[in-house]
Coordinates of C-alpha atoms in Angstrom, one line a residue:
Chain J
X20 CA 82.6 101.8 105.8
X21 CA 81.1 104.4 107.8
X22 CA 81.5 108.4 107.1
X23 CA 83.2 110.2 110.4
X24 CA 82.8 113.8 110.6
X25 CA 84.8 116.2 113.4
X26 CA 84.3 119.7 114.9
X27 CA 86.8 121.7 114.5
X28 CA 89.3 120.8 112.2
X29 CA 91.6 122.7 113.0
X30 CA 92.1 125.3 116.3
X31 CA 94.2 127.7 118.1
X32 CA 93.9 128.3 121.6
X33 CA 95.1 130.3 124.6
X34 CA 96.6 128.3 128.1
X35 CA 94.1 127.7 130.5
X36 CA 91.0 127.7 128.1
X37 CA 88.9 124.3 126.9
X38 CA 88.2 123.0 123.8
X39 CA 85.3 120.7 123.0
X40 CA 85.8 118.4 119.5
X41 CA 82.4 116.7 118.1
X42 CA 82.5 113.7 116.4
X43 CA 79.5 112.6 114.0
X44 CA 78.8 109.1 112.3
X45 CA 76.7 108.6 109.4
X46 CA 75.5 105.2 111.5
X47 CA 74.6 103.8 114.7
X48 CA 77.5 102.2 116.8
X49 CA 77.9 101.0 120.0
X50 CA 81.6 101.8 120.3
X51 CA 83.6 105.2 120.1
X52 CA 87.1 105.8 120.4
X53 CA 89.4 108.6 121.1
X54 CA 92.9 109.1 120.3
X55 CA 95.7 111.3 120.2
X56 CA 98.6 111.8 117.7
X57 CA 100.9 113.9 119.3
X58 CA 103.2 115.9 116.3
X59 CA 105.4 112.9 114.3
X60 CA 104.1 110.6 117.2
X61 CA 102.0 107.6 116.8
X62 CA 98.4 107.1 118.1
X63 CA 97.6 106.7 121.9
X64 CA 94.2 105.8 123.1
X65 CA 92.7 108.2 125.6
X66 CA 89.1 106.4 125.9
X67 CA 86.5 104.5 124.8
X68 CA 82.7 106.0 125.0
X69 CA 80.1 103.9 125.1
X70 CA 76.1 105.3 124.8
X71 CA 74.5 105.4 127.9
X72 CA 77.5 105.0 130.2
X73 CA 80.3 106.8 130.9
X74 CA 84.0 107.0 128.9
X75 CA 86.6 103.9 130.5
X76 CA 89.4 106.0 130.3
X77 CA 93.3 104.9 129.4
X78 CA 96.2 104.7 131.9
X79 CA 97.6 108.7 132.0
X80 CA 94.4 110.3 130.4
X81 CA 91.8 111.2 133.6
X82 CA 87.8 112.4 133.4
X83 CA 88.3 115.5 134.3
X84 CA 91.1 116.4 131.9
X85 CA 89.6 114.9 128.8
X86 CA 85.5 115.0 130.0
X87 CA 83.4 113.2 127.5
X88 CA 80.1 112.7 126.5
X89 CA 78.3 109.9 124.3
X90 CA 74.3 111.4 124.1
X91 CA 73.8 109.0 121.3
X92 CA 74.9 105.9 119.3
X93 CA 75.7 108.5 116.3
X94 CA 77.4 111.3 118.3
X95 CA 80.2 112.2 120.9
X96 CA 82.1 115.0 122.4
X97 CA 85.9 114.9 123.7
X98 CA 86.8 118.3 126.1
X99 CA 90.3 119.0 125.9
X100 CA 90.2 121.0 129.4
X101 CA 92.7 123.7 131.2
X102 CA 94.8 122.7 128.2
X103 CA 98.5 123.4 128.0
X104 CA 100.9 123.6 125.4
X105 CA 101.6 120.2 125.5
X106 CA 98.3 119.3 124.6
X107 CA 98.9 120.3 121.3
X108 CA 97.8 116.9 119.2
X109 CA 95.8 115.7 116.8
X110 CA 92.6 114.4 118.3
X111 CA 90.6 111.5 116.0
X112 CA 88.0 109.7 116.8
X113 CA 87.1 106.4 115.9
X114 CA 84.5 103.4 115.4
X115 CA 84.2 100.1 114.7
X116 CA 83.0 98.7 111.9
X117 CA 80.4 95.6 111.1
X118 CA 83.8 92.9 110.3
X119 CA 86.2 94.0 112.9
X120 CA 87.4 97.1 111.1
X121 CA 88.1 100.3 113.1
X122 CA 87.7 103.3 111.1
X123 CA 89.1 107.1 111.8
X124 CA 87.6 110.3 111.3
X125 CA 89.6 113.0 109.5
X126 CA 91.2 114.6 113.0
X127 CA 91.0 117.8 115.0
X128 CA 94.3 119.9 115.0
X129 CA 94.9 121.6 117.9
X130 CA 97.9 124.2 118.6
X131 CA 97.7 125.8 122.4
X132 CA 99.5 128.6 122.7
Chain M
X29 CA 101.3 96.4 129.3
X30 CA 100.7 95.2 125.6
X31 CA 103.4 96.5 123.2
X32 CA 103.8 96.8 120.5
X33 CA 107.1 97.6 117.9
X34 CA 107.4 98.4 114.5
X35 CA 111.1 98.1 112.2
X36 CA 112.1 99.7 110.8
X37 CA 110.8 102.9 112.0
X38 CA 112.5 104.6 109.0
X39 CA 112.6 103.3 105.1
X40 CA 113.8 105.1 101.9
X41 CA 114.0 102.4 99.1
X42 CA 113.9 103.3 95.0
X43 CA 110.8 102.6 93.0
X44 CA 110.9 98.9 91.5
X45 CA 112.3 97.7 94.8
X46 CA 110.6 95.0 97.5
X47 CA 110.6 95.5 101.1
X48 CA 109.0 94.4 104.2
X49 CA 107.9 96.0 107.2
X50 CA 107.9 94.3 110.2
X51 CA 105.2 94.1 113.6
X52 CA 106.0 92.6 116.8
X53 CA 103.6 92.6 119.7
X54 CA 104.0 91.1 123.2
X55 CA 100.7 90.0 124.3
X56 CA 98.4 87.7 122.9
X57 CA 96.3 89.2 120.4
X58 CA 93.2 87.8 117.9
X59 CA 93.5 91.0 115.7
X60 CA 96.1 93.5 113.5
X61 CA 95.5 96.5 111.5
X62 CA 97.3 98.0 109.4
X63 CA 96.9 101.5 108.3
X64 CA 98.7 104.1 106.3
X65 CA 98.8 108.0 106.8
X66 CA 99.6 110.8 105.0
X67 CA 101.5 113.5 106.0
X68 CA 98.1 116.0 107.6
X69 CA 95.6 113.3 107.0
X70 CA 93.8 110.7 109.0
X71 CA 94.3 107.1 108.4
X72 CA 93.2 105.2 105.9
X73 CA 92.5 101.3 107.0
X74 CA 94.9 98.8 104.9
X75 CA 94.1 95.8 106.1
X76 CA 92.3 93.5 109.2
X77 CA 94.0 90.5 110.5
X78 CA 91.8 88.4 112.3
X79 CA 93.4 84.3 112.0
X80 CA 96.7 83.0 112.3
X81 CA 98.0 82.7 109.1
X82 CA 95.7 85.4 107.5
X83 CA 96.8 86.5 104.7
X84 CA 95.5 89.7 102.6
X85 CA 96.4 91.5 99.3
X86 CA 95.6 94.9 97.9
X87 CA 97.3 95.6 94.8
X88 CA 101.8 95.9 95.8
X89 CA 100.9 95.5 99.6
X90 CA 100.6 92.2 101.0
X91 CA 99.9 91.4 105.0
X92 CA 100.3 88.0 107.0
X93 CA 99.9 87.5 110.3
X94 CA 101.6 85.0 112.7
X95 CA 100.0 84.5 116.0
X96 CA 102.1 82.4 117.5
X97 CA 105.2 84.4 116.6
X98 CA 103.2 87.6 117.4
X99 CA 104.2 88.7 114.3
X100 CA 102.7 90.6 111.6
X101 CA 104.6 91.8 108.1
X102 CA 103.2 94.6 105.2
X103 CA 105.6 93.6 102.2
X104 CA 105.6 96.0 99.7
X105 CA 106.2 94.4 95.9
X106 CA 107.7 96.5 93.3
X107 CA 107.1 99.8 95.0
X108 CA 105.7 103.0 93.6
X109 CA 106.1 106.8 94.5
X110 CA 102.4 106.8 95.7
X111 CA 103.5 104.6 98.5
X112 CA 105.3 106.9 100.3
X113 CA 103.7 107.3 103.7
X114 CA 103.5 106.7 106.9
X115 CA 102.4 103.0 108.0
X116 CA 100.9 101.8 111.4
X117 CA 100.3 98.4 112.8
X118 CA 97.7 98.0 115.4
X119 CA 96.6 95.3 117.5
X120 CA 93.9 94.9 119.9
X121 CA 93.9 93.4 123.7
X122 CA 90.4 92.3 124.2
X123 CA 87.5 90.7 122.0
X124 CA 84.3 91.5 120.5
X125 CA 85.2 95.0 118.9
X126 CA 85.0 96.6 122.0
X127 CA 88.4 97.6 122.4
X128 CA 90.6 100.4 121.5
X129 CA 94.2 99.9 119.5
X130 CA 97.7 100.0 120.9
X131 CA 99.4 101.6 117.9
X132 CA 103.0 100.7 116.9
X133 CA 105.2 103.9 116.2
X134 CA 104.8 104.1 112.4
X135 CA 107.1 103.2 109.9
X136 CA 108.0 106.0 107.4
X137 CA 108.6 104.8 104.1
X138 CA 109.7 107.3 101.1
X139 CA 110.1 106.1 97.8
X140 CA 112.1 107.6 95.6
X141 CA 111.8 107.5 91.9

């Protein structure tokens, strides 16, 4: 399975200020996913990132909220911008694995304030 | 809109005990996940269901899938205090692993001794 490693873990910002969340695989992959976990909520996709082209974003989640950037197949940025207190969330990323497994990294906790 | 629905979304039950969780979805789909969380972690992949009539085992939990019912079930055989978590079925629209999950709401299970 492949190792998933995020930047930050955990964070604490002010209204009106951006956060950007990096998300490192220990392998090359084609497809990278971002999700959100709002507090006791389930999952909800907010893109897919594909290397060399830019993020297909999810019904409710737009570029210029949530910019992202995919620079390589082992790498990936998600900006939580302007953020409010409701985007407090966990944000994971994910990846696919080589049988049709999709595999999480550990999350990044983020409380606005 | 694929959608999917977990029951029930709530589930104490005593140690010893066997229960089932259920997963409906509404659209066509060639693959399920299940995962399980803990409470401040990510998740942890449980199973891949790729077939109708797939079936998969890992020690007390047992998954099946039903495609034509669109119906997946995680039964739980003589339960443990180590299962307590939160579990999460997931299915996928498209094909070819290039597509995110829609994410059932979770089913909270505690399991008492």
């Amino acid at each position: 399975s492949a190792v998933i490693s995020q930047k930050p873990s955990r964070d604490i910002c002010q209204r009106g200020t951006s956060l950007t969340i990096q998300c490192q695989v220990d392998s090359q992959v084609t497809m990278m996913f971002w999700y959100r976990q709002q507090p006791g909520q389930s999952l909800t996709l907010i893109a897919t990132a594909n290397q060399g082209s830019e993020a297909t974003y999810e019904s409710g989640f737009v570029i210029d909220k949530f910019p992202i950037s995919r620079p390589n197949l082992t790498f990936s940025t998600l900006t939580v911008s302007n953020m409010s207190p409701e985007d407090s969330s966990i944000y994971l990323c994910s990846v696919g694995g080589t049988f049709y497994e999709q595999y999480f990294g550990p999350g990044t906790r983020l409380t606005v304030t | 809109e694929l959608k999917v629905e977990q029951n029930p979304l709530f589930l104490s039950m005593q140690e010893g005990k066997n229960y089932t969780i259920y997963c409906n979805y509404s659209t066509t789909s060639d693959r399920l996940y299940w995962y399980r969380q803990d409470p401040g972690k990510s998740l942890e992949s449980l199973f891949v269901l790729l077939s109708n009539g797939a079936v998969k085992q890992e020690g007390r939990l047992m998954a099946s899938l039903d495609t034509k019912a669109r119906l997946s079930t995680l039964h739980i055989t003589a339960a443990v205090h180590d299962l307590s978590a939160t579990y999460f079925c997931a299915v996928v629209l498209g094909r070819g692993g290039a597509d995110g999950l829609t994410f059932g709401k979770g089913t909270h299970l505690i399991i008492q001794p």
